[in-house]
PDB file of C-alpha atoms and ligand atoms in Angstrom:
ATOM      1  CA  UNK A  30     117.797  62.814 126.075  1.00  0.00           C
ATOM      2  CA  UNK A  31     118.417  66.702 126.974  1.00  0.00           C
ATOM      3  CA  UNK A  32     120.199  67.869 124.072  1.00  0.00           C
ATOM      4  CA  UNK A  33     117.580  69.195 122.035  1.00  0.00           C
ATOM      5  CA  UNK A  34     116.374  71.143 124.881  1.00  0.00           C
ATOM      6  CA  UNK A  35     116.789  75.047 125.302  1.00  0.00           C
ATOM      7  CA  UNK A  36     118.936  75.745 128.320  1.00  0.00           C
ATOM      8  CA  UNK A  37     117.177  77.482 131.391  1.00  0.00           C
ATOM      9  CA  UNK A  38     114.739  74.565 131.216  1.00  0.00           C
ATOM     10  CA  UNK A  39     113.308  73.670 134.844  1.00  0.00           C
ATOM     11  CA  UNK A  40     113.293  69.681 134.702  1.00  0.00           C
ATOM     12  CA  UNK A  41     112.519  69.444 137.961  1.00  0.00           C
ATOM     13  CA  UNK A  42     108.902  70.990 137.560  1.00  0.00           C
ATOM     14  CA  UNK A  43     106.274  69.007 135.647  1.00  0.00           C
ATOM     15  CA  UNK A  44     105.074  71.423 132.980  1.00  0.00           C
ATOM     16  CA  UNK A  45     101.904  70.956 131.096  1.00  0.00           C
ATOM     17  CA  UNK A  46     102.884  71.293 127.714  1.00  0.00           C
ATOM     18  CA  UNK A  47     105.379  68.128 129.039  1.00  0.00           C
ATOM     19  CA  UNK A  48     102.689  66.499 130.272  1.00  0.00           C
ATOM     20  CA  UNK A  49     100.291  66.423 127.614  1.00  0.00           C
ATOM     21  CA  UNK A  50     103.359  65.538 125.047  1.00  0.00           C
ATOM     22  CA  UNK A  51     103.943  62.540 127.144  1.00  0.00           C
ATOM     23  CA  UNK A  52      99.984  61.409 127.639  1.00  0.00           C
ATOM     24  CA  UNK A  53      99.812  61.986 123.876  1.00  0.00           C
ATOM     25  CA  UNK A  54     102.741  59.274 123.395  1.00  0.00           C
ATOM     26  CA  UNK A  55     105.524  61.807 123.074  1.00  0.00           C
ATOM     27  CA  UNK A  56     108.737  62.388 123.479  1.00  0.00           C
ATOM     28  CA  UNK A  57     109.418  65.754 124.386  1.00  0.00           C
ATOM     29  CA  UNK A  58     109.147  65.565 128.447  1.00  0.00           C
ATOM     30  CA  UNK A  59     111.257  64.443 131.584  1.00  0.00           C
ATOM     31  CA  UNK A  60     110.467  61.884 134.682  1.00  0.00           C
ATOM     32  CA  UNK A  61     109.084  64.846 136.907  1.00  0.00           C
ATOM     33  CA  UNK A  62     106.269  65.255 134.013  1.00  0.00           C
ATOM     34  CA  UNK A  63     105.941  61.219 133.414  1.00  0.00           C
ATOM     35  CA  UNK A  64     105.606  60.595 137.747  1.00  0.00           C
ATOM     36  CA  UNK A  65     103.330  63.674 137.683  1.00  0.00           C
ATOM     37  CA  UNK A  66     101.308  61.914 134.978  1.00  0.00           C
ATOM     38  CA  UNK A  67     101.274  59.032 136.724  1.00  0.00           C
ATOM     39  CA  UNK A  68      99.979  60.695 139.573  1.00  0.00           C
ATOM     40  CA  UNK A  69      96.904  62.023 138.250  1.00  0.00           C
ATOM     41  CA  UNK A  70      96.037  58.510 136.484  1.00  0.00           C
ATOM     42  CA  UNK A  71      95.814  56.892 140.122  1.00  0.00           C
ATOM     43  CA  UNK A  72      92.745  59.182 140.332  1.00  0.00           C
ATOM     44  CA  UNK A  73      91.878  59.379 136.781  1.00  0.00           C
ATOM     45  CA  UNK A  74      92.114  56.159 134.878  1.00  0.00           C
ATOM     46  CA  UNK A  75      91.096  57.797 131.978  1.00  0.00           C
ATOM     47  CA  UNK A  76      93.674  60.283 131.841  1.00  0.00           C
ATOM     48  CA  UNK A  77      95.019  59.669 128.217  1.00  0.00           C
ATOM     49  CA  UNK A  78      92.116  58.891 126.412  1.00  0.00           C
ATOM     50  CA  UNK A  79      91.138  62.085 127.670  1.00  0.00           C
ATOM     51  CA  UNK A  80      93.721  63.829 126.287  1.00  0.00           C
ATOM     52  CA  UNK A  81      93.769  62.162 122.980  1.00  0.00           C
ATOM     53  CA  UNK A  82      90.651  62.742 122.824  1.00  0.00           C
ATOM     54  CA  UNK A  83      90.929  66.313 123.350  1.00  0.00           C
ATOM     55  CA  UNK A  84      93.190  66.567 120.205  1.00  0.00           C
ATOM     56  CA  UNK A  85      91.109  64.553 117.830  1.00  0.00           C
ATOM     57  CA  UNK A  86      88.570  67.186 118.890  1.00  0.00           C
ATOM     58  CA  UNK A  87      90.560  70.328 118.056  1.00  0.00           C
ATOM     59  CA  UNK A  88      91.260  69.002 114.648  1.00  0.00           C
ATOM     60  CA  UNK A  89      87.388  68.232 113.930  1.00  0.00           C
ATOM     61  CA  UNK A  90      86.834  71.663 115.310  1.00  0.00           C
ATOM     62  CA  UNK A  91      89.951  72.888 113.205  1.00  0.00           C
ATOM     63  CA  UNK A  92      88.785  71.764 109.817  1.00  0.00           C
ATOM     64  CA  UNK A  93      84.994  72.306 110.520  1.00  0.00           C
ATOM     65  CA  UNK A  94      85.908  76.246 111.037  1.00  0.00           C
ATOM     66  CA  UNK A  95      88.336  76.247 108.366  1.00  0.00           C
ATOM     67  CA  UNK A  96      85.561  74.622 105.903  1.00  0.00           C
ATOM     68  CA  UNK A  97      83.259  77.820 106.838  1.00  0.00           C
ATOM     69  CA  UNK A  98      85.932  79.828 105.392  1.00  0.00           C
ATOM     70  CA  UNK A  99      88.088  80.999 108.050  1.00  0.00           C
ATOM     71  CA  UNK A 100      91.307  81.352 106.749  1.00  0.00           C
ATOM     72  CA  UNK A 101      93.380  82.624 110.627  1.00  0.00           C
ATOM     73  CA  UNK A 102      93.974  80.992 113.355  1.00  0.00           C
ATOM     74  CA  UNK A 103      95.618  82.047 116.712  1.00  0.00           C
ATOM     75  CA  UNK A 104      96.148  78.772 118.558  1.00  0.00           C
ATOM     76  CA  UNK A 105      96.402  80.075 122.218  1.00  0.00           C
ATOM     77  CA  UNK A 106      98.066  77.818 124.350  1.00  0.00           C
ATOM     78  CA  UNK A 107      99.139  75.699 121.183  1.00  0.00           C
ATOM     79  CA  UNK A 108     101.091  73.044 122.882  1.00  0.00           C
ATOM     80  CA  UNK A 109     104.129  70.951 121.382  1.00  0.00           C
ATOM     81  CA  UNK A 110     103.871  69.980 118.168  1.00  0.00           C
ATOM     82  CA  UNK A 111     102.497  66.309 117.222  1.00  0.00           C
ATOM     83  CA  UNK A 112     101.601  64.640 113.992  1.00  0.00           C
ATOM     84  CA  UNK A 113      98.555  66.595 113.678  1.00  0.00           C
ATOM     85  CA  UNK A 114      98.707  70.165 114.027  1.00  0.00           C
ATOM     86  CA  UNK A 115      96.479  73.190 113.231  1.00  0.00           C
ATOM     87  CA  UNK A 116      97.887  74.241 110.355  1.00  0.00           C
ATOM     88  CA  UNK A 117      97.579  70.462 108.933  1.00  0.00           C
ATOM     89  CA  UNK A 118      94.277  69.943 109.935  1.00  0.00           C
ATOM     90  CA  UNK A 119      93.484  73.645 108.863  1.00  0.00           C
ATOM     91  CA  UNK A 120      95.269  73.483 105.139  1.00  0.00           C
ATOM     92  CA  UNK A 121      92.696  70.043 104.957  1.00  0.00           C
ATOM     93  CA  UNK A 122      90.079  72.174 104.612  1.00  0.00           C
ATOM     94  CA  UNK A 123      91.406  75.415 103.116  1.00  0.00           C
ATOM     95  CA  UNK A 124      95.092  75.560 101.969  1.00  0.00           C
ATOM     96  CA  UNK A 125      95.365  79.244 102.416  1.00  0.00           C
ATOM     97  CA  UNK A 126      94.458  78.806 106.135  1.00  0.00           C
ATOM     98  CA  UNK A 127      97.108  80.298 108.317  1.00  0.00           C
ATOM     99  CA  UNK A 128      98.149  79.994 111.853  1.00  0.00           C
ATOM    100  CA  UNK A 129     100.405  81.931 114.826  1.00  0.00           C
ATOM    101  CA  UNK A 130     100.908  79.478 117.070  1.00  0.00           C
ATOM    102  CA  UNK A 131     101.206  80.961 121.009  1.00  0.00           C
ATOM    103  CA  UNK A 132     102.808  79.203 123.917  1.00  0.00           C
ATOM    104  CA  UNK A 133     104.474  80.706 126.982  1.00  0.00           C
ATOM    105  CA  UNK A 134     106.695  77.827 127.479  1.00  0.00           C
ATOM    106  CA  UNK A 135     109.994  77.840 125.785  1.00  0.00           C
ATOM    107  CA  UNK A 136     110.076  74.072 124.553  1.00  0.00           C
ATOM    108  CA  UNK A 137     107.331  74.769 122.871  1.00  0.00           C
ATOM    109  CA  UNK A 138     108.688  77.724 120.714  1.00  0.00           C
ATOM    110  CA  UNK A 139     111.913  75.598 120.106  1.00  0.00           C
ATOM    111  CA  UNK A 140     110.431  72.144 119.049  1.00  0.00           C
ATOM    112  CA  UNK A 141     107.653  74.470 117.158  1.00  0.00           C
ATOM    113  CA  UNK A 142     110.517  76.272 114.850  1.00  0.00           C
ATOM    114  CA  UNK A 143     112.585  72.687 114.889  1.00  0.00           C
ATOM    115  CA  UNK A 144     109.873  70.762 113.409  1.00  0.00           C
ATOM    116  CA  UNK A 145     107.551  73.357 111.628  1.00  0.00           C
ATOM    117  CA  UNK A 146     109.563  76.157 110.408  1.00  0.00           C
ATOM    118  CA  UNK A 147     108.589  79.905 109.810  1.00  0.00           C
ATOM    119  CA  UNK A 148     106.716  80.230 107.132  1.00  0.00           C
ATOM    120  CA  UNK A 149     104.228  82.208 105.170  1.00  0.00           C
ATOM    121  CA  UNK A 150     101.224  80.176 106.392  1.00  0.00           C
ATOM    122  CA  UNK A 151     102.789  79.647 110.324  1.00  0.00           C
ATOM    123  CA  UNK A 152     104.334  81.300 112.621  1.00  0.00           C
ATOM    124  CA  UNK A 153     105.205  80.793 116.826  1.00  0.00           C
ATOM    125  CA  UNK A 154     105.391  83.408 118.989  1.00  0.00           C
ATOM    126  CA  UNK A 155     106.752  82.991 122.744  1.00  0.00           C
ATOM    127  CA  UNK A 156     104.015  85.189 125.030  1.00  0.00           C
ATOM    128  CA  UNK A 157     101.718  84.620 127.888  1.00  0.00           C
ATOM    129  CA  UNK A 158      98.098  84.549 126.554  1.00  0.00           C
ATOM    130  CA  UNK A 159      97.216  87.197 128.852  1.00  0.00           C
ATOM    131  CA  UNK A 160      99.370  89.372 127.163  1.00  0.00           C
ATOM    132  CA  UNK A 161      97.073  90.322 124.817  1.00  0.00           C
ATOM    133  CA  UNK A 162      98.111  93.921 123.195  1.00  0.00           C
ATOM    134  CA  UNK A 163     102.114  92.173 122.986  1.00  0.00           C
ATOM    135  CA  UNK A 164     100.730  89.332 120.864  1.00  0.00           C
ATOM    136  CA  UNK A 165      97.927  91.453 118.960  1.00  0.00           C
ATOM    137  CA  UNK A 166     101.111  93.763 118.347  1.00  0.00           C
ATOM    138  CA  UNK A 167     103.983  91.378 117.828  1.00  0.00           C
ATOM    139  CA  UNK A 168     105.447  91.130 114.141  1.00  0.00           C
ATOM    140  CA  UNK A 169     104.891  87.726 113.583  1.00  0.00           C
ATOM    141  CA  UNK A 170     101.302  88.723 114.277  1.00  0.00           C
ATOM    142  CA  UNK A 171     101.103  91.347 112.142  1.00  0.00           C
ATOM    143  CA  UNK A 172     102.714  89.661 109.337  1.00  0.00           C
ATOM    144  CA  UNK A 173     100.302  86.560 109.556  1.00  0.00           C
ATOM    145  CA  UNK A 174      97.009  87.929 110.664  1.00  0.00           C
ATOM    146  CA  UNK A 175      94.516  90.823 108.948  1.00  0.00           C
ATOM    147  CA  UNK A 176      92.832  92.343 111.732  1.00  0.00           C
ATOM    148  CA  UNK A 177      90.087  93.138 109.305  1.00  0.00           C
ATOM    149  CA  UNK A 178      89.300  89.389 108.715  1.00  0.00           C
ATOM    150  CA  UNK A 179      87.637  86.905 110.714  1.00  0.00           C
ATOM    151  CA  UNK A 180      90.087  85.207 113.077  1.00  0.00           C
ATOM    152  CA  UNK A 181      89.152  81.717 114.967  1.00  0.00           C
ATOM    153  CA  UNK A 182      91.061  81.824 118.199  1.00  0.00           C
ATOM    154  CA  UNK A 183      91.756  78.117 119.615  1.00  0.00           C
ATOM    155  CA  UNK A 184      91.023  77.874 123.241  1.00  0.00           C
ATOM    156  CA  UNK A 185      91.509  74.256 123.213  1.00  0.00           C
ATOM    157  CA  UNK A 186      92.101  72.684 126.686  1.00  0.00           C
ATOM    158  CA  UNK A 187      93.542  76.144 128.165  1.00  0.00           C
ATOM    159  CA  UNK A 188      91.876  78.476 130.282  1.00  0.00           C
ATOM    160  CA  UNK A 189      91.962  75.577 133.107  1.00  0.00           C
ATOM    161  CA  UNK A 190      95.513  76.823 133.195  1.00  0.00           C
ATOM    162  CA  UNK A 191      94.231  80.215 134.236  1.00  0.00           C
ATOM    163  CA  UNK A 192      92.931  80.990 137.929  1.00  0.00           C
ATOM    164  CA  UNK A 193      90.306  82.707 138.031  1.00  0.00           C
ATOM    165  CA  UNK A 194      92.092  86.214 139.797  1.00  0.00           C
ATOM    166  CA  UNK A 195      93.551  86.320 135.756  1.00  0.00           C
ATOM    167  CA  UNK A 196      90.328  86.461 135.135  1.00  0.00           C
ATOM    168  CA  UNK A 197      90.509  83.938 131.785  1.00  0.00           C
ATOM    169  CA  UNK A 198      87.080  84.776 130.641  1.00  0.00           C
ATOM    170  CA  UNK A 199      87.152  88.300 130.957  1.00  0.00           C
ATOM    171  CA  UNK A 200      89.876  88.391 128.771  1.00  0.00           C
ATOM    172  CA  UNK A 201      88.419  86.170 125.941  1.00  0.00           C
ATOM    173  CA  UNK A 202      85.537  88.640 125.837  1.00  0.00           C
ATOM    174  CA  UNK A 203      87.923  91.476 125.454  1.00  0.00           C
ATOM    175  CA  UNK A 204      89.929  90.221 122.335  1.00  0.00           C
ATOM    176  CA  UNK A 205      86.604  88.708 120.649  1.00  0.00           C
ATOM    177  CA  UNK A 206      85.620  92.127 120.859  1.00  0.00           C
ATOM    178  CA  UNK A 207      88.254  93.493 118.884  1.00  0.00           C
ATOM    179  CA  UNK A 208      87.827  90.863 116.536  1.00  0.00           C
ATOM    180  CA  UNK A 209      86.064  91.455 113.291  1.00  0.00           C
ATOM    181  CA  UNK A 210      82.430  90.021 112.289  1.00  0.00           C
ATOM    182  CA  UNK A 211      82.666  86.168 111.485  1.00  0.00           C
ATOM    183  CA  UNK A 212      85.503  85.223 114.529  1.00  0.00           C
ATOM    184  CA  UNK A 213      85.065  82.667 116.734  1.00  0.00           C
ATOM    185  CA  UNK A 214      86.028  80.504 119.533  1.00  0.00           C
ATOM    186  CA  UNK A 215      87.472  76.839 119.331  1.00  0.00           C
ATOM    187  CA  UNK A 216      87.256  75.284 122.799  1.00  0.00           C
ATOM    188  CA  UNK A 217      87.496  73.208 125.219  1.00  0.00           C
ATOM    189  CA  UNK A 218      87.854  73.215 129.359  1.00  0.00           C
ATOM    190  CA  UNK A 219      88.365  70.740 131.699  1.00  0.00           C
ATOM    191  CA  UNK A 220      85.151  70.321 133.794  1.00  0.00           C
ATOM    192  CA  UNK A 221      82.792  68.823 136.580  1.00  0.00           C
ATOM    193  CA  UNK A 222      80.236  68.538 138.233  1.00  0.00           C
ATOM    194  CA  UNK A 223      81.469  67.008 141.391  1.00  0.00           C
ATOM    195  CA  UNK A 224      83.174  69.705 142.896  1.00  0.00           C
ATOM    196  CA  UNK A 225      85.323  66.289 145.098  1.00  0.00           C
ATOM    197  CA  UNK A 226      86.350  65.646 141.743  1.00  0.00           C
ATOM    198  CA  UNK A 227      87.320  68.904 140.640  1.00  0.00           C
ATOM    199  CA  UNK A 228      89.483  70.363 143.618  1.00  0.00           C
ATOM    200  CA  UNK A 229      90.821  66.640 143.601  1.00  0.00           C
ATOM    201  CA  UNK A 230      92.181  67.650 140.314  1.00  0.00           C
ATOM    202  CA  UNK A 231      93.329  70.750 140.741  1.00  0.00           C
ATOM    203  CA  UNK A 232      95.400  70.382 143.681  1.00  0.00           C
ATOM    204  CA  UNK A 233      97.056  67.614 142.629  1.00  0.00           C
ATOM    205  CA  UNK A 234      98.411  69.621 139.698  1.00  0.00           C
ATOM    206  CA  UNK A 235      98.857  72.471 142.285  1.00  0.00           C
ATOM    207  CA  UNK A 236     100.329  69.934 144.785  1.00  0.00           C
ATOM    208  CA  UNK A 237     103.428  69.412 141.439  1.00  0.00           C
ATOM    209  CA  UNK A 238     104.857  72.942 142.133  1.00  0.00           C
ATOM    210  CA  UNK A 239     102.873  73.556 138.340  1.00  0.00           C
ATOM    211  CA  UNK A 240     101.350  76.869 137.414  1.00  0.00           C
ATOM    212  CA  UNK A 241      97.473  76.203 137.039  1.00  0.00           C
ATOM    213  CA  UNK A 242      94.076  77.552 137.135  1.00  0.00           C
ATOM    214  CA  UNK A 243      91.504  75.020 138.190  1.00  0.00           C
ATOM    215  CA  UNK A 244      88.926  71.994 137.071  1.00  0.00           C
ATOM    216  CA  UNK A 245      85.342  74.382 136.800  1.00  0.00           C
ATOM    217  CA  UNK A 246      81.927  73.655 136.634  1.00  0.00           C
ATOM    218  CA  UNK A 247      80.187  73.427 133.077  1.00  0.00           C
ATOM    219  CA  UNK A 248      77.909  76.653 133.619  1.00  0.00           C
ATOM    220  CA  UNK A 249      81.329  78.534 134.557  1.00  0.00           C
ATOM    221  CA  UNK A 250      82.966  77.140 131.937  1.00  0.00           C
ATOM    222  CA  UNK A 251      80.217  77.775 129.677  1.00  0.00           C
ATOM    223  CA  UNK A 252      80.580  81.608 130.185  1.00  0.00           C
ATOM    224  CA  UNK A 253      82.627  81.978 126.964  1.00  0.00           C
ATOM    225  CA  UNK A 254      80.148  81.183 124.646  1.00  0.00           C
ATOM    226  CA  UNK A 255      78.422  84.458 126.038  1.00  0.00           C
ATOM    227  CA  UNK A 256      77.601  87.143 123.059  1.00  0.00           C
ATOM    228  CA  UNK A 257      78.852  84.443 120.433  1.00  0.00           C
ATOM    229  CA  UNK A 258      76.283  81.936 118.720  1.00  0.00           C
ATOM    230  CA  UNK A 259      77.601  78.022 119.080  1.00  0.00           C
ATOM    231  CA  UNK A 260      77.864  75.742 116.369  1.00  0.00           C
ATOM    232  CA  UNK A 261      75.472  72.572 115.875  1.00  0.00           C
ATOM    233  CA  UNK A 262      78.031  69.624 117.603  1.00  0.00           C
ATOM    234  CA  UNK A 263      76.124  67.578 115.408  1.00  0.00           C
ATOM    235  CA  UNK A 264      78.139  66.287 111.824  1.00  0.00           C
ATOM    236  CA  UNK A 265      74.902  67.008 109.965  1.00  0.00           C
ATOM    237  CA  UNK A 266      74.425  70.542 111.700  1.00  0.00           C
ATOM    238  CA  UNK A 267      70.663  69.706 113.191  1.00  0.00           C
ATOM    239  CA  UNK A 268      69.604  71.765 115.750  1.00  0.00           C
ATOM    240  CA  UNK A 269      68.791  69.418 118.877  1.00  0.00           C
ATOM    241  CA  UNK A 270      70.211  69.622 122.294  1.00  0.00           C
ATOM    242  CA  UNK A 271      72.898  70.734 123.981  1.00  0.00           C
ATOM    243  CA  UNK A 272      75.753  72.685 121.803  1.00  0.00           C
ATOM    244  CA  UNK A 273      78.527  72.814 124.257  1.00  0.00           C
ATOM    245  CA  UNK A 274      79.643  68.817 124.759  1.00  0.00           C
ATOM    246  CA  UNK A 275      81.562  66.181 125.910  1.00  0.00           C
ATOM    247  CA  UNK A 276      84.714  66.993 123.172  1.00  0.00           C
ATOM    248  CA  UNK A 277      84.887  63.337 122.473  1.00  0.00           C
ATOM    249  CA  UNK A 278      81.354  63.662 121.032  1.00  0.00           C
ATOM    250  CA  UNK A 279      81.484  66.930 119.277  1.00  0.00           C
ATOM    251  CA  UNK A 280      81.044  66.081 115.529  1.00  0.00           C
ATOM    252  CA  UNK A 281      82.404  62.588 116.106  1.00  0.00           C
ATOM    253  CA  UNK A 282      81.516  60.421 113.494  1.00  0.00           C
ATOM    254  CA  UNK A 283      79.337  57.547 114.870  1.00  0.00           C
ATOM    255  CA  UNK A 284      78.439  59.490 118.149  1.00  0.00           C
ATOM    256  CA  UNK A 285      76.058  61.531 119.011  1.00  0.00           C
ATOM    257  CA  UNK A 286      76.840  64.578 120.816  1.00  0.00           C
ATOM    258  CA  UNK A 287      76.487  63.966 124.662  1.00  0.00           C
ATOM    259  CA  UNK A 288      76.740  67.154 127.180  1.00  0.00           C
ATOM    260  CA  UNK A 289      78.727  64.535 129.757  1.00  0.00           C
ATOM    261  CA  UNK A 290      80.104  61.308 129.790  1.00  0.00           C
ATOM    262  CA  UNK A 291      78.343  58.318 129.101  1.00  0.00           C
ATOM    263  CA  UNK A 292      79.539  56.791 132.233  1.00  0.00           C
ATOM    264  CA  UNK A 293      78.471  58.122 135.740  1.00  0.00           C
ATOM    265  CA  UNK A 294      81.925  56.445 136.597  1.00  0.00           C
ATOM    266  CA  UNK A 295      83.558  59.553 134.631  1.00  0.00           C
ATOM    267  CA  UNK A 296      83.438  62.660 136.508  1.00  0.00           C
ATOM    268  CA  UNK A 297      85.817  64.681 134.480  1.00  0.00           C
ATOM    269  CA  UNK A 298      85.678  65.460 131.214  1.00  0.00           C
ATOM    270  CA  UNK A 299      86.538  68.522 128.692  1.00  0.00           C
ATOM    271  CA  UNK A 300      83.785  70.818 127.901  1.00  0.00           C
ATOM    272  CA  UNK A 301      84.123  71.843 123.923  1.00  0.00           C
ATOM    273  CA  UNK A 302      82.160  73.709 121.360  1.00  0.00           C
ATOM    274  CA  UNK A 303      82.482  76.405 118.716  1.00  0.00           C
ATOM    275  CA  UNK A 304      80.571  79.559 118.563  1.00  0.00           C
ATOM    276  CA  UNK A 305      80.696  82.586 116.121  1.00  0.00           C
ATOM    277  CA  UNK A 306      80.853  86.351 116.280  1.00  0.00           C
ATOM    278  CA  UNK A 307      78.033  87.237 114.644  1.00  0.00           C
TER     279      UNK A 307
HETATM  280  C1  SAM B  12      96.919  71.010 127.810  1.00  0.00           C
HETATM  281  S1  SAM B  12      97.966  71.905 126.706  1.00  0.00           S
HETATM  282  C2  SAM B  12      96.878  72.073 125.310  1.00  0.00           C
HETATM  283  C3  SAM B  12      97.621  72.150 123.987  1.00  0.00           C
HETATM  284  C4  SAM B  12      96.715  72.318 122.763  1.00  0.00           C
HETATM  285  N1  SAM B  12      95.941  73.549 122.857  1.00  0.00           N
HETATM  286  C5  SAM B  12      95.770  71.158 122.609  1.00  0.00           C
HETATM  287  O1  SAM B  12      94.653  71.233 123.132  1.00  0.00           O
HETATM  288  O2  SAM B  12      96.128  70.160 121.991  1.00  0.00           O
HETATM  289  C6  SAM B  12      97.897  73.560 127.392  1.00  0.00           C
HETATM  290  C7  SAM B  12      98.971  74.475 126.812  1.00  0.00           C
HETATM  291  O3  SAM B  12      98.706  75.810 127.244  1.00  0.00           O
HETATM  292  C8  SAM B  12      99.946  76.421 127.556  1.00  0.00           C
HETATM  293  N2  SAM B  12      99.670  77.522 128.497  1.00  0.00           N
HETATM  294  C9  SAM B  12      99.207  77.425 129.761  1.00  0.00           C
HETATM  295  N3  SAM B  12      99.080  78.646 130.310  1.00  0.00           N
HETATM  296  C10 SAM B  12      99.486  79.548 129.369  1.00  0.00           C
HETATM  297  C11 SAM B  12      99.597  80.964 129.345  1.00  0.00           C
HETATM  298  N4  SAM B  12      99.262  81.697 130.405  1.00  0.00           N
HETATM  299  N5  SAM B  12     100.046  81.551 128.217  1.00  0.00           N
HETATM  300  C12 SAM B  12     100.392  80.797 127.132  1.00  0.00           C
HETATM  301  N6  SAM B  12     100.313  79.447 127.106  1.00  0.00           N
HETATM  302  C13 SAM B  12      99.854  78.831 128.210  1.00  0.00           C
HETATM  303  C14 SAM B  12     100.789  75.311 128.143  1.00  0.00           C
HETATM  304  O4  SAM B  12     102.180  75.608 128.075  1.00  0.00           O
HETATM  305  C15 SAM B  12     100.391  74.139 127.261  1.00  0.00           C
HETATM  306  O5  SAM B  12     101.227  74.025 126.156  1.00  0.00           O
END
């Protein structure tokens, strides 16, 4: 089914958003994104536990920030909309929480206003995250988000999109630090610390024709947390090892935070944590 797509749509090229609505059991995505999925699962079984669990972590991470009393969100790299969204998870925890959701692919701003239309707690703009004076500037910015007030920017399994001559990092640091007192960072990354495993990753996705940055190490990945003071992972907030963790661990009820993978087996996994603007 094609007809609810925009036109101009390339088919042809798996796209992540595509991708990631198919491994999360959606609809919204073509054969070139399903075979592309496929592909990657030949080298990583895990592939959509991994991104489910991904998305169970933003909404922990969603509500937990929203419960401090963060009331904005700018969901960078926001992804098509599923059952659970950041709004959702965010009104949970605070109804006057509200959210501009940002995507740079056009299915995602046309399934976003289909199924969650403009409103006075949401919003979705159409921009490239790197673009960050035209979506600081844009009116449905404005209109949603006081500058003045702490805003929690979502970085949730993004800047792996980015390559590194964008430099991703570089331009998190610049927006946090036009951010007021109280922001912070919701994120996650894919990472490694088999560097076969990594550049396996990333050229297969490079290998699809897709736009992509590239699987990094946890230390390089860890660079975003720099300046910004991370949240306990644990659901009782004690302070005991690591902070930035395997996202399927990060205030997961019944777990207990684990930096990597149980299993040596896994190589990959998505780096995630929270940290403040003090
Ligand atoms: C793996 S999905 C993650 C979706 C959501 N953040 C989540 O974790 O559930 C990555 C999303 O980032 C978007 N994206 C990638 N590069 C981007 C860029 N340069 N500007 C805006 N969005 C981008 C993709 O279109 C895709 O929807």
């Amino acid at each position: 089914m094609t007809d609810h797509f925009p036109p101009n749509i390339d088919m042809e090229t798996p796209s992540i958003a595509r991708m990631y609505d198919f491994l999360l059991g959606g609809k919204d995505n073509f054969e070139a994104d399903r075979k592309a999925c496929e592909a990657l699962a030949d080298g990583i079984p895990e592939l959509v536990s991994f991104a489910n669990d991904n998305r169970a972590y933003l909404s922990r991470a969603v509500e937990h920030v929203a419960a401090q009393g963060v009331e904005q969100f700018l969901d960078l790299g926001a992804g098509l909309p599923t059952a659970n969204n950041t709004h959702h998870a965010a009104q949970r925890a605070n109804p006057r929480a509200r959210v501009l959701y940002v995507d740079h692919d056009p299915i995602v701003l046309a399934h976003g206003r289909a199924l969650i239309s403009d409103s006075a707690e949401t919003a979705f703009l159409l921009a490239d995250i790197r673009d960050t004076d035209e979506i600081l500037g844009a009116p449905e910015t404005t209109r949603l988000i006081d500058m003045d007030q702490p805003v929690c920017v979502m970085l949730v399994s993004l800047l792996h999109c980015l390559p590194d001559d964008s430099d991703p990092f570089g331009m998190v640091r610049s927006l946090m630090g036009r951010l007021a007192p109280g922001s912070c960072v919701i994120f996650s990354h894919i990472v490694s610390d088999d560097p076969d495993s990594a550049t396996w990753m990333t050229d297969k996705i490079l290998s699809f024709g897709t736009p992509w940055g590239r699987v990094r190490s946890p230390e390089e990945a860890s660079v975003v947390f720099e300046g910004l003071e991370l949240s306990s992972p644990w659901l009782d907030g004690r302070d005991e090892g690591p902070r930035a963790v395997d996202c399927a661990t990060w205030r997961m009820p019944g777990s207990e935070p684990r930096f990597r993978p149980e299993s040596p087996e896994v190589k990959l996994w998505e780096l995630a944590g929270v940290a403040f603007k003090r």
